[in-house]
Coordinates of C-alpha atoms and ligand atoms in Angstrom, one line a residue:
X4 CA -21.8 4.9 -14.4
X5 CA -21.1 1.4 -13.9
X6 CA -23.4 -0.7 -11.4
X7 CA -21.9 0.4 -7.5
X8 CA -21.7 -1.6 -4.8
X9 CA -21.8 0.7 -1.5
X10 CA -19.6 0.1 1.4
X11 CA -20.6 2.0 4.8
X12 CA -18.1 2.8 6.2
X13 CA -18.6 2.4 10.4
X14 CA -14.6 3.2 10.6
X15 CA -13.3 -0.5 10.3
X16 CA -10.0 -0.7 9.5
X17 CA -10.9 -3.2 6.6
X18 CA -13.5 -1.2 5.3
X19 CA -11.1 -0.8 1.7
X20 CA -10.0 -4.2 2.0
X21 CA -13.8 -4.8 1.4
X22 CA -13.6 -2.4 -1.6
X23 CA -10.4 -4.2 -2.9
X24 CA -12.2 -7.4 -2.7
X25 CA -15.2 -6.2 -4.7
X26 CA -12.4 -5.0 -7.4
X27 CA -11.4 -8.3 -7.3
X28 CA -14.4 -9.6 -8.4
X29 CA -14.7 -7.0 -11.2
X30 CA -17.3 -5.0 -10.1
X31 CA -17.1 -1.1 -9.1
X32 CA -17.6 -0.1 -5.3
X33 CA -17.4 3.6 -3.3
X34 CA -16.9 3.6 -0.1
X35 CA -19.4 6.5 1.4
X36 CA -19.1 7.2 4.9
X37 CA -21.8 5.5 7.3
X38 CA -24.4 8.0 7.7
X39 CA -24.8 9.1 3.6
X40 CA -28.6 9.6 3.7
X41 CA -31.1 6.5 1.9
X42 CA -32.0 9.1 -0.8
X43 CA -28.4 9.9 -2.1
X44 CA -27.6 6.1 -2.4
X45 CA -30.5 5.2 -4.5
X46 CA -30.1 8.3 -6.2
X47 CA -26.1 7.4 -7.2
X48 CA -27.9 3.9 -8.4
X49 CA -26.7 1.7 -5.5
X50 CA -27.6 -2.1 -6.8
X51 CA -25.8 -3.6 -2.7
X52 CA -25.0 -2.3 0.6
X53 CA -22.3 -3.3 2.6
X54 CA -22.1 -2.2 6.2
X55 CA -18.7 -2.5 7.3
X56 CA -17.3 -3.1 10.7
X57 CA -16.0 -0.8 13.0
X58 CA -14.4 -0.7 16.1
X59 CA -17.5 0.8 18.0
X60 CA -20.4 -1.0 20.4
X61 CA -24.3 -0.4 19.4
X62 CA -24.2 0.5 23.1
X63 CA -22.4 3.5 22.8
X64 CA -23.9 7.1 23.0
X65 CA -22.1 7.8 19.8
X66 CA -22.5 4.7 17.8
X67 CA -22.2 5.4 14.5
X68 CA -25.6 5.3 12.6
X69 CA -26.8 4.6 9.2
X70 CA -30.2 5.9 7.3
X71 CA -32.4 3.2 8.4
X72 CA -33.9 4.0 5.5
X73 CA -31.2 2.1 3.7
X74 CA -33.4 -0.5 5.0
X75 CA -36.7 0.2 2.7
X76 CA -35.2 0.6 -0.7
X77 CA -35.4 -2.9 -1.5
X78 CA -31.6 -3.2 -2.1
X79 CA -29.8 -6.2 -0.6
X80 CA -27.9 -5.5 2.8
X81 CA -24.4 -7.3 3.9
X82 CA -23.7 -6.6 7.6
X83 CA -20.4 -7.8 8.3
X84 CA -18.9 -7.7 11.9
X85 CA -20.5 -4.5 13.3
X86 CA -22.7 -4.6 10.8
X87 CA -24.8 -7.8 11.8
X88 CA -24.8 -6.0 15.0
X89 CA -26.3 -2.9 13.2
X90 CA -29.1 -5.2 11.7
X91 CA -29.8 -6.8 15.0
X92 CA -29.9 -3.9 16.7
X93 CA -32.2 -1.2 14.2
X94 CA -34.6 -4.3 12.9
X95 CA -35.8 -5.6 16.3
X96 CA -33.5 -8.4 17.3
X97 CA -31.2 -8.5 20.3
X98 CA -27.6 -7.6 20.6
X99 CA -25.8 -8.2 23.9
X100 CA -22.6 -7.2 25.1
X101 CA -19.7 -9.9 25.3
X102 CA -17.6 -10.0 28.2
X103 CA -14.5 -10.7 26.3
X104 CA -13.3 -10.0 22.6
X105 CA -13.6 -12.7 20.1
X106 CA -9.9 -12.2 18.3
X107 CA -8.7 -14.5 15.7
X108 CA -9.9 -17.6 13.8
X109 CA -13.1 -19.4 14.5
X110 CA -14.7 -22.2 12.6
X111 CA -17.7 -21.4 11.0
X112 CA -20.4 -24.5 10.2
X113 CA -22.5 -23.9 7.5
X114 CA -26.5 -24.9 8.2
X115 CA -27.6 -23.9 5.2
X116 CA -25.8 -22.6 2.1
X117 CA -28.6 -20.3 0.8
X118 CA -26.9 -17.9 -1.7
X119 CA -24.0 -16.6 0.7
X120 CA -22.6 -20.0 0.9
X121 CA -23.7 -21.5 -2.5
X122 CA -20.6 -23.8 -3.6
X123 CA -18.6 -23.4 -0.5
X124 CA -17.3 -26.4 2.0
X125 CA -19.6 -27.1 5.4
X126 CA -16.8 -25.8 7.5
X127 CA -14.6 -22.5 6.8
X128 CA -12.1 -21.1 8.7
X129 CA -13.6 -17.3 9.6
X130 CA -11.3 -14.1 11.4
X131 CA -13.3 -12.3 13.8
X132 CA -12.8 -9.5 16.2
X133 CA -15.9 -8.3 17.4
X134 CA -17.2 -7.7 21.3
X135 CA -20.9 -7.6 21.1
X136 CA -22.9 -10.3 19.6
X137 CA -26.2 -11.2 18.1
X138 CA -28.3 -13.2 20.7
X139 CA -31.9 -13.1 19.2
X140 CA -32.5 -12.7 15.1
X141 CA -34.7 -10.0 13.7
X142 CA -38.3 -11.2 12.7
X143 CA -38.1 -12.3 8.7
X144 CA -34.2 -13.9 9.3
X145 CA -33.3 -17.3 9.6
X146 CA -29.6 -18.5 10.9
X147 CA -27.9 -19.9 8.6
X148 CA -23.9 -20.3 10.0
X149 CA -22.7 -20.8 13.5
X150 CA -19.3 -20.4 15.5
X151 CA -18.3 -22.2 18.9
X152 CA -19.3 -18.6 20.2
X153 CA -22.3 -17.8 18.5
X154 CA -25.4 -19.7 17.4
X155 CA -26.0 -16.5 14.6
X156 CA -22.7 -15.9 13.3
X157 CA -24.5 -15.6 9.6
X158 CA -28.3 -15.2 9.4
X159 CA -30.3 -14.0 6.3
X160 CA -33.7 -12.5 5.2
X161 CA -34.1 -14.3 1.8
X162 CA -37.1 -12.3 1.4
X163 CA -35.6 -8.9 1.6
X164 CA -31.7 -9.9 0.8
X165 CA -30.7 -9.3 3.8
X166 CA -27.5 -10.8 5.1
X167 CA -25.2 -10.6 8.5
X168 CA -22.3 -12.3 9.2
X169 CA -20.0 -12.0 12.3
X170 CA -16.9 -12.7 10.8
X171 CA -14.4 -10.5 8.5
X172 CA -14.9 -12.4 4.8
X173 CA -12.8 -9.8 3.7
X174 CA -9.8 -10.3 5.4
X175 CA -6.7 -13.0 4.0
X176 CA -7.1 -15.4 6.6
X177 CA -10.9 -16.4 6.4
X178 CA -11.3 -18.9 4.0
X179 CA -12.6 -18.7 0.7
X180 CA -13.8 -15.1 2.5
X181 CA -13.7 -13.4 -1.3
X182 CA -16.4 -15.9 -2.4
X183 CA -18.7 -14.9 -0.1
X184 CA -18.6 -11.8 -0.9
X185 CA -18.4 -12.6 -4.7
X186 CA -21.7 -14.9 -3.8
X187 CA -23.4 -11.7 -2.4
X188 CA -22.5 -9.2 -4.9
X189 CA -22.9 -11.3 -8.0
X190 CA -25.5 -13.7 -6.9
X191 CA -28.0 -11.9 -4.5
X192 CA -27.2 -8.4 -6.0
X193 CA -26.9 -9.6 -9.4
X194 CA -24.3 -7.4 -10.5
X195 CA -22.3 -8.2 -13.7
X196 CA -18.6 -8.2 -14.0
X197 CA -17.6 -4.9 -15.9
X198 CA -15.1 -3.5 -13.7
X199 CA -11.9 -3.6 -14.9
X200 CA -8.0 -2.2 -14.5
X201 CA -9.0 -0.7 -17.8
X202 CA -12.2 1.0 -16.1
X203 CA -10.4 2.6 -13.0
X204 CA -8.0 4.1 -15.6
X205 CA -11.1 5.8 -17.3
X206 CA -12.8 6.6 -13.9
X207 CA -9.8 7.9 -12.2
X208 CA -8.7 10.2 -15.5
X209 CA -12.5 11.6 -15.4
X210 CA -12.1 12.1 -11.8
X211 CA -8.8 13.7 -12.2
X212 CA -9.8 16.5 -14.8
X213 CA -12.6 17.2 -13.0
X214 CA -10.9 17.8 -9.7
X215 CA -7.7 19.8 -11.4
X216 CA -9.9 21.6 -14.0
X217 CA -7.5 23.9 -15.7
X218 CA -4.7 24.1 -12.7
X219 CA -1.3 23.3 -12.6
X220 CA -0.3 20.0 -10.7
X221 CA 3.0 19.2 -9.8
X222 CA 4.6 15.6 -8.6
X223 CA 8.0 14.9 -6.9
X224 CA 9.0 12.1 -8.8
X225 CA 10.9 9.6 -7.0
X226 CA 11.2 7.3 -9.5
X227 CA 9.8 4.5 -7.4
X228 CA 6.6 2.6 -8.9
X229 CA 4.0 4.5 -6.6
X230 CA 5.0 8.0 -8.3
X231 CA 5.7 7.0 -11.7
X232 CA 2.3 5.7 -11.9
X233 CA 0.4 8.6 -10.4
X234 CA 2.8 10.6 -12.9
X235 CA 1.7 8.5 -16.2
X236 CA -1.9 8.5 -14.8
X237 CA -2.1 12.4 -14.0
X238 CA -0.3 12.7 -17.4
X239 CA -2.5 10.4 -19.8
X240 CA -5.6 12.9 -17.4
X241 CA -4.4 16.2 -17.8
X242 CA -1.3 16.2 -20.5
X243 CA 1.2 19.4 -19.9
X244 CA -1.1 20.6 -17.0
X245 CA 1.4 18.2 -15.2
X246 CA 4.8 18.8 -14.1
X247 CA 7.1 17.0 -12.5
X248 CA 10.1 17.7 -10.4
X249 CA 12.6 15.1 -10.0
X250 CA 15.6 16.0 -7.0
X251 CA 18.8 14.8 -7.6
X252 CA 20.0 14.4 -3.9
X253 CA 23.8 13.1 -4.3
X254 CA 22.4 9.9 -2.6
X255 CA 20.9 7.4 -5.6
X256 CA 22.6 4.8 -7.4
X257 CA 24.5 4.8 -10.4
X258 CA 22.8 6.0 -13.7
X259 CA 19.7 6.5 -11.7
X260 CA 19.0 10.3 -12.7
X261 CA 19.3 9.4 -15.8
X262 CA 17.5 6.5 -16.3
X263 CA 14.7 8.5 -15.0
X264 CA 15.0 11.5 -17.2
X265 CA 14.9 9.4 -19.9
X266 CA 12.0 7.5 -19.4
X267 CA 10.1 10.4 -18.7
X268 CA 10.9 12.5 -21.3
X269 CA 11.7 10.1 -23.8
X270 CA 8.6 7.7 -23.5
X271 CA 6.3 9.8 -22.0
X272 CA 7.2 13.5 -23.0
X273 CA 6.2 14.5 -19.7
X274 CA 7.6 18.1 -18.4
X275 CA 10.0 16.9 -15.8
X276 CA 12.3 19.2 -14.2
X277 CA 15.7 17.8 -12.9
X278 CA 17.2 19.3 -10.1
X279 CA 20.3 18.7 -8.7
X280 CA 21.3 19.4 -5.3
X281 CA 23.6 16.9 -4.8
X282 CA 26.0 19.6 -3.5
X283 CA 23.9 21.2 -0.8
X284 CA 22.7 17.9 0.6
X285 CA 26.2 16.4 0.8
X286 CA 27.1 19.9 2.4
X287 CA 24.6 19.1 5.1
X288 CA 25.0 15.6 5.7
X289 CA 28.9 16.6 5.8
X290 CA 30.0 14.8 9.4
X291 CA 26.7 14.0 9.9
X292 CA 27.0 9.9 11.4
X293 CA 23.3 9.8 13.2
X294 CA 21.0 7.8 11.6
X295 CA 18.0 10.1 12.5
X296 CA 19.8 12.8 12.1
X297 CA 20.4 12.1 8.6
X298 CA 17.0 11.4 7.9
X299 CA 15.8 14.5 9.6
X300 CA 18.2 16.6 7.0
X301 CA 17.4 15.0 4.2
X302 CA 13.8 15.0 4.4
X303 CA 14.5 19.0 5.2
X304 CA 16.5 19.9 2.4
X305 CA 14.2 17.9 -0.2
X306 CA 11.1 20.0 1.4
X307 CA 13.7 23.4 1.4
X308 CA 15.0 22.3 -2.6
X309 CA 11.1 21.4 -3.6
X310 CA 10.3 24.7 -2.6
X311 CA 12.8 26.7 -4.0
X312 CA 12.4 25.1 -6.8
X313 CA 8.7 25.7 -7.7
X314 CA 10.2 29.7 -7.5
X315 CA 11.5 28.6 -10.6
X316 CA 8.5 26.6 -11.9
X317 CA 5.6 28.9 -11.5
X318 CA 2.2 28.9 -9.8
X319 CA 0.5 25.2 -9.0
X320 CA -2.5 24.7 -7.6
X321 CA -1.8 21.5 -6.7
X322 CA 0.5 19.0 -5.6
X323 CA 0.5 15.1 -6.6
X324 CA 1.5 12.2 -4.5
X325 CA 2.0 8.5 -5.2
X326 CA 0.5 7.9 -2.3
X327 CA -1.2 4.4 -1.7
X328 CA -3.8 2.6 0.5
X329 CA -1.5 1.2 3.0
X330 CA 0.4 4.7 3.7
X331 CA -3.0 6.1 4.3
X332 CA -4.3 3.6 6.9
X333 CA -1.5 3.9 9.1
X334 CA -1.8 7.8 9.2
X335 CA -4.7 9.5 9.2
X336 CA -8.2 8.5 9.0
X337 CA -9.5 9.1 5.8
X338 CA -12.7 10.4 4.1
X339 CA -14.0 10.8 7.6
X340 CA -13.7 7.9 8.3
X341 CA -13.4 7.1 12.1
X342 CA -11.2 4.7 12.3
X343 CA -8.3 5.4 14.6
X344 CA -4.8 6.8 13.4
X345 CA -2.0 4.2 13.8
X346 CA 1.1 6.2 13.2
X347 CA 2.0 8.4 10.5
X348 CA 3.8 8.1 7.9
X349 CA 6.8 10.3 5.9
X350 CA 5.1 10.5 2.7
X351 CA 1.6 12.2 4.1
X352 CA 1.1 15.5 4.8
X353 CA 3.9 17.8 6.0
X354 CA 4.8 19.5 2.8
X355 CA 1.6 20.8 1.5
X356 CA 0.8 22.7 4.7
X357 CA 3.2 25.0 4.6
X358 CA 3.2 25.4 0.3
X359 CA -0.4 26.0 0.4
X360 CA -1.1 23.4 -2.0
X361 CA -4.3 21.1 -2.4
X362 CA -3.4 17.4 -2.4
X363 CA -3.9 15.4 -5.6
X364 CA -3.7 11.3 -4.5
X365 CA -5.3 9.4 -7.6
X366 CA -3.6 5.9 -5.7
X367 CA -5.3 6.7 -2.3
X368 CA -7.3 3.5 -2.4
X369 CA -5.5 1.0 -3.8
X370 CA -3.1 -1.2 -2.8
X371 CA 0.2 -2.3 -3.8
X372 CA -0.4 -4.9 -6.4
X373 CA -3.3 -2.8 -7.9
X374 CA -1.0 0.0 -8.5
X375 CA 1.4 -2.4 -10.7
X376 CA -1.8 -3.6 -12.6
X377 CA -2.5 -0.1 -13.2
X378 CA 1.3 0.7 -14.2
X379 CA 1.0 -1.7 -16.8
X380 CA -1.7 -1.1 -18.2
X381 CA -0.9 2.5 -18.6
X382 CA 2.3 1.0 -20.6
X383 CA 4.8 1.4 -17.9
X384 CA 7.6 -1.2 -18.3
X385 CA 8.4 -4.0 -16.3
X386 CA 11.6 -2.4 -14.7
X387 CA 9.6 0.2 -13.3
X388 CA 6.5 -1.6 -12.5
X389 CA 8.0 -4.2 -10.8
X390 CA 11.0 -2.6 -9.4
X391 CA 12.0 -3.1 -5.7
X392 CA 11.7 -0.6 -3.3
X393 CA 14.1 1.9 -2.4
X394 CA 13.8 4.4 0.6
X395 CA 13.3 8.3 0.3
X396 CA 16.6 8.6 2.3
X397 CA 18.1 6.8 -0.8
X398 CA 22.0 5.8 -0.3
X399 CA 22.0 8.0 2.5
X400 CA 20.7 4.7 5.0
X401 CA 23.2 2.8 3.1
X402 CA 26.1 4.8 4.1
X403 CA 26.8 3.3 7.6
X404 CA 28.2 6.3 9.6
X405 CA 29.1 9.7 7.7
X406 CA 28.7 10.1 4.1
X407 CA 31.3 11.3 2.0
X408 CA 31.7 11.3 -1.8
X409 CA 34.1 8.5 -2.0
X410 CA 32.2 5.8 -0.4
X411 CA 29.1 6.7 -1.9
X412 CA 31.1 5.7 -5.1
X413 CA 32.0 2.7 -3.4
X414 CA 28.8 2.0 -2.6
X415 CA 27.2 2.9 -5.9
X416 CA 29.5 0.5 -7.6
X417 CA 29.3 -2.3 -5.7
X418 CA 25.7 -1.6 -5.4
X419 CA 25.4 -1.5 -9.4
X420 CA 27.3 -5.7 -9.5
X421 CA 25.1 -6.7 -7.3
X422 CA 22.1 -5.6 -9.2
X423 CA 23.8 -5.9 -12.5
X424 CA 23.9 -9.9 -10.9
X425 CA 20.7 -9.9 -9.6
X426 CA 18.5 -9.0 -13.3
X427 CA 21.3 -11.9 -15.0
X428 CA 20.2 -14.3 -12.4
X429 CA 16.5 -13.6 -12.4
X430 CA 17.0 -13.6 -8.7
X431 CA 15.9 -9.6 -8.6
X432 CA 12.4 -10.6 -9.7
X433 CA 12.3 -12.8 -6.7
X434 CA 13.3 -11.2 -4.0
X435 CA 11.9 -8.0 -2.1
X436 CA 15.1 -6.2 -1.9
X437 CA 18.6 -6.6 -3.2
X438 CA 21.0 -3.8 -2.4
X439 CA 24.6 -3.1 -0.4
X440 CA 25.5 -1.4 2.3
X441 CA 28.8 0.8 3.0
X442 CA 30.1 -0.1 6.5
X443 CA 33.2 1.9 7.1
X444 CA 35.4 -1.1 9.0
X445 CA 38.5 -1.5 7.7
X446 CA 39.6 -4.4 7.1
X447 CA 43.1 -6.5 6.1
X448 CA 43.0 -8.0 2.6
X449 CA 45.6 -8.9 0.2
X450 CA 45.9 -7.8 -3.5
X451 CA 48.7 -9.7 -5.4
X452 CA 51.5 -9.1 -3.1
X453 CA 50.0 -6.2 -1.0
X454 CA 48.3 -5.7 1.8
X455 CA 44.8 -4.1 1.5
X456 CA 43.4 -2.2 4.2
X457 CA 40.0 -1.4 2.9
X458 CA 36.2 -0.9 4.1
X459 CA 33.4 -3.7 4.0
X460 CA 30.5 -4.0 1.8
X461 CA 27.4 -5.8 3.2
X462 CA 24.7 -7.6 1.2
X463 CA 21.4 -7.6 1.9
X464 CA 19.0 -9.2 0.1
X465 CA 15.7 -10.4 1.7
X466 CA 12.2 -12.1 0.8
X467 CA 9.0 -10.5 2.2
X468 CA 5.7 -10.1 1.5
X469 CA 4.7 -6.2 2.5
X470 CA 8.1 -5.3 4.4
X471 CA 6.8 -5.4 7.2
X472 CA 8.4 -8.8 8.2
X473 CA 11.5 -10.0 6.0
X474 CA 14.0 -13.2 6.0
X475 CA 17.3 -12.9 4.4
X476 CA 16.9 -14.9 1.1
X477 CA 18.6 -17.9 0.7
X478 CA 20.4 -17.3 -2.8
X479 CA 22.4 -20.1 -4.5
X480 CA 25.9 -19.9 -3.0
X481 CA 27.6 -19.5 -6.7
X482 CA 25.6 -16.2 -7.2
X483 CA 26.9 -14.7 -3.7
X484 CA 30.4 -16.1 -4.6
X485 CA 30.5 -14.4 -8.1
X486 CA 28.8 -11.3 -6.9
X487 CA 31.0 -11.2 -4.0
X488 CA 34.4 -11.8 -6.0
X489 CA 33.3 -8.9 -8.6
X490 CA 33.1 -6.4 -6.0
X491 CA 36.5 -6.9 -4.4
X492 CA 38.2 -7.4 -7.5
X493 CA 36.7 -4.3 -9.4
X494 CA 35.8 -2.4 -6.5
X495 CA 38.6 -0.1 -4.9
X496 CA 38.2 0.6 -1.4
X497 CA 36.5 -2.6 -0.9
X498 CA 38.8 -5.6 1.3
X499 CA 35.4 -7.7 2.1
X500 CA 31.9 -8.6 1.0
X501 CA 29.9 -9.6 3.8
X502 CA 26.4 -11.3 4.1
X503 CA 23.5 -10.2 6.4
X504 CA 21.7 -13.3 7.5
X505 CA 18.9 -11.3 10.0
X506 CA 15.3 -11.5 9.5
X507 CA 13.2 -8.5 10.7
X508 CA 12.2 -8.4 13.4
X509 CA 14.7 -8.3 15.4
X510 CA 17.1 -6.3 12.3
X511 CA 14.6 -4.2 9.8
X512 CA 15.7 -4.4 6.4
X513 CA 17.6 -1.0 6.1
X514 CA 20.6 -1.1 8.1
X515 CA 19.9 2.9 9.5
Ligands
LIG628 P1 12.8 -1.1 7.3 O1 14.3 -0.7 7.2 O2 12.1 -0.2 8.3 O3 12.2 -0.8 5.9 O4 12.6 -2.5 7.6 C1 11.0 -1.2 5.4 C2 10.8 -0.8 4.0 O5 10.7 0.6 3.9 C3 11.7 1.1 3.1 N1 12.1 2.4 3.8 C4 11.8 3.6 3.4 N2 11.0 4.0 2.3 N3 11.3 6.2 3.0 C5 10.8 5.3 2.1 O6 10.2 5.7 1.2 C6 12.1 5.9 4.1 O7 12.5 6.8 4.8 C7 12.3 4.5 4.3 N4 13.0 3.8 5.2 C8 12.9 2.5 4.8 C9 12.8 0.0 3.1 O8 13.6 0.1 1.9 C10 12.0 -1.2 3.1 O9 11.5 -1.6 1.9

């Protein structure tokens, strides 16, 4: 085992943010859940502790508790956020409750750098959002950082390594936040650097075989980075054991089932079952101009197709998902973890219930850019690593109004320029999103002599960091005009290329 860095979890919402950090510095981290006895910690070999935040008071009747035995095995102890509190609270300081939330930035003076704050400026910019505060230090600590609002805002023990500090370091928008955690794992707990991309692999494949044993898994393969690299990681794990379905729904771009099947098969001889039912969701969606409404019966008919399909495919025991860090947060809280839901999201839960199938999620705790570092590694190519998104409801959101076979050929060729534009350019690299959208507004062009009375294509290509915001990117003006003049001379059907300058919010980035 390499060394581990524990992370209590008291149900923050950052608590894997503080795991992703501690990956960032190379070092391996598990995240146990806040009241994992003293004994099972040292037993698993714990050189740190890490008590997380959390959204609860030290007040309440059902504060969340650790072992305060945690507190006697001579292991250093980071409290961060609820976790100073914690430290206050269990070694015989005094906590008291604020009358207001402290949101948002602070500034944090530095009194003394000790080994928290070794090589880091006098003054950081620190995120809180904590209610309670630390009003009088535990015998043995000494305060060693201070906020407008709080005279201990980071205190230590140097004797025992114990540390507290009221801000988040983990979070993006306190600075040089990673080195203090990097100063508390490498330079109070001493722990060396051998955690790499290369070492998840290894962990997760052991962790994979030993979950699956000698089932059968199966994956809906999407295509999309998240799956493909849960497919080649479940693959390089468990080899044949692993099949994947891939569902042709009538609504992807050009030469996309293909491109898949190939990549699959071809470079990665994994069993992948194409099935196309292009016909039945087309039937469905036949007339069908609602944008919810679409979504509702496509996301039925993939669960009804899946289904049907494993008929065909035999017993599984379980069912893989690419499903990542960010998806989870917003759904459900996981690993016990009491922090609240937030919403959920499409690609948790719902279909194993009714299949009876146990959930296999090898991306569950990492994020985004971990996830292409791990795709990589695992020999993905670029054009799937780093490929933009592209919704479950596929062409279907791009189809403004009712979809029929012809535009969706529209779409799918003007759709395939613009790409085709977008790799020559280097501009798809860029951006977050390049696609078109079908909008069924006729409009009067002329074509040699004649009159055209055709539909419009919209572009939209935006910039944005996690999707969650977005800004329409500002592309050189020869690039639109080319693109634009490909599409309504090779394009039938199409009278007028169009450009969707809306950021989101107010617009989101799909038009449905
Ligand atoms: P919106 O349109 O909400 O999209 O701004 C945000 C991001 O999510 C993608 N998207 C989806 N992805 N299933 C998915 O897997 C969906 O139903 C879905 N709807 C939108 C969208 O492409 C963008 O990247």
């Amino acid at each position: 085992m390499p060394q581990t860095i524990a992370v209590l979890d008291f149900g923050s919402q950052y608590t894997q943010v503080i795991a992703r950090r501690i990956r960032e510095c190379q070092v391996y981290s598990r995240i146990y859940h806040c009241t994992t006895p003293a004994a099972q910690l040292q037993a698993d070999g714990v050189i740190g502790i890490i008590l997380s935040g959390g959204p609860s008071s030290v007040f309440a009747k059902d504060a969340p508790m650790p072992d305060r035995a945690i507190f006697t095995l001579g292991v250093p102890v980071l409290g961060i956020c609820y976790g100073i509190q914690l430290m206050g609270h269990l070694l015989q300081g005094r906590v008291a409750r604020s009358e207001h939330r402290e949101y948002g930035h602070g500034m944090l003076t530095v009194r003394k750098p000790g080994r928290l704050f070794a090589a880091l400026p006098k003054k950081l910019r620190v995120w809180n959002s904590h209610g309670d505060r630390l009003i009088k230090l535990p015998p043995g600590f000494a305060a060693i950082g201070r906020t407008e609002n709080s005279e201990y805002a980071a205190i230590e023990d140097r004797t025992r390594n114990f540390y507290g500090i009221q801000f988040h370091p983990e979070v993006f928008h306190t600075e040089h936040g990673v080195d203090v955690i990097r100063n508390f794992i490498l330079g109070v707990c001493g722990a060396t650097q051998d955690w790499t991309t290369k070492d998840y692999i290894r962990h997760s494949i052991e962790g994979i075989r030993a979950t699956v044993g000698r089932s059968r898994v199966l994956l809906g393969l999407s295509g999309g980075v998240d799956s493909s690299v849960a497919a080649a990681l479940i693959h390089k794990a468990i080899g044949r054991q692993l099949t994947c379905v891939f569902v042709d729904n009538g609504l992807l771009r050009q030469g996309e089932r293909e491109a898949v099947a190939d990549l699959y098969r071809r470079n990665f001889r994994i069993d992948l079952r194409v099935v196309d039912a292009s016909d039945l969701f087309l039937r469905r969606l036949q007339g069908v101009s609602d944008p919810e409404q679409k979504r509702k019966i496509i996301g039925r008919t993939f669960v009804a197709v899946f289904e049907k399909s494993l008929k065909s495919i035999g017993h599984a025991d379980f069912l893989a998902q690419g499903t990542l860090y960010p998806d989870v947060i917003e759904s459900v809280a996981i690993g016990n973890n009491p922090a609240a839901l937030i919403k959920s999201h499409h690609n948790v839960g719902g279909l194993p219930a009714r299949m009876k199938l146990k959930l296999l999620e090898p991306l569950r705790e990492l994020f985004k850019d971990e996830v292409r570092a791990v795709g990589s590694s695992l020999g993905l190519p670029r054009e799937v690593v780093w490929r933009q998104p592209f919704p479950g409801p596929g062409l279907g959101v791009r189809v403004a109004g009712s979809i029929t076979p012809a535009r969706l050929e529209v779409l799918r060729r003007a759709d395939a320029i613009l790409q085709e534009e977008m790799m020559d350019s280097g501009w798809y690299w860029k951006v977050w999103q390049s696609f078109c959208v079908y909008l069924p507004v006729k409009s009067v062009g002329v074509v040699g002599d004649e009159r055209n009375y055709a539909d419009v294509i919209a572009l939209r290509i935006v910039e944005s960091r996690d999707a969650m915001t977005a800004d329409w990117a500002r592309l050189p003006y020869d690039l639109l005009q080319k693109v634009s003049s490909r599409i309504t001379n090779e394009v039938r059907g199409v009278s007028r290329v169009v450009l969707d300058i809306s950021s989101k919010p107010p617009a989101t980035i799909e038009w449905e």
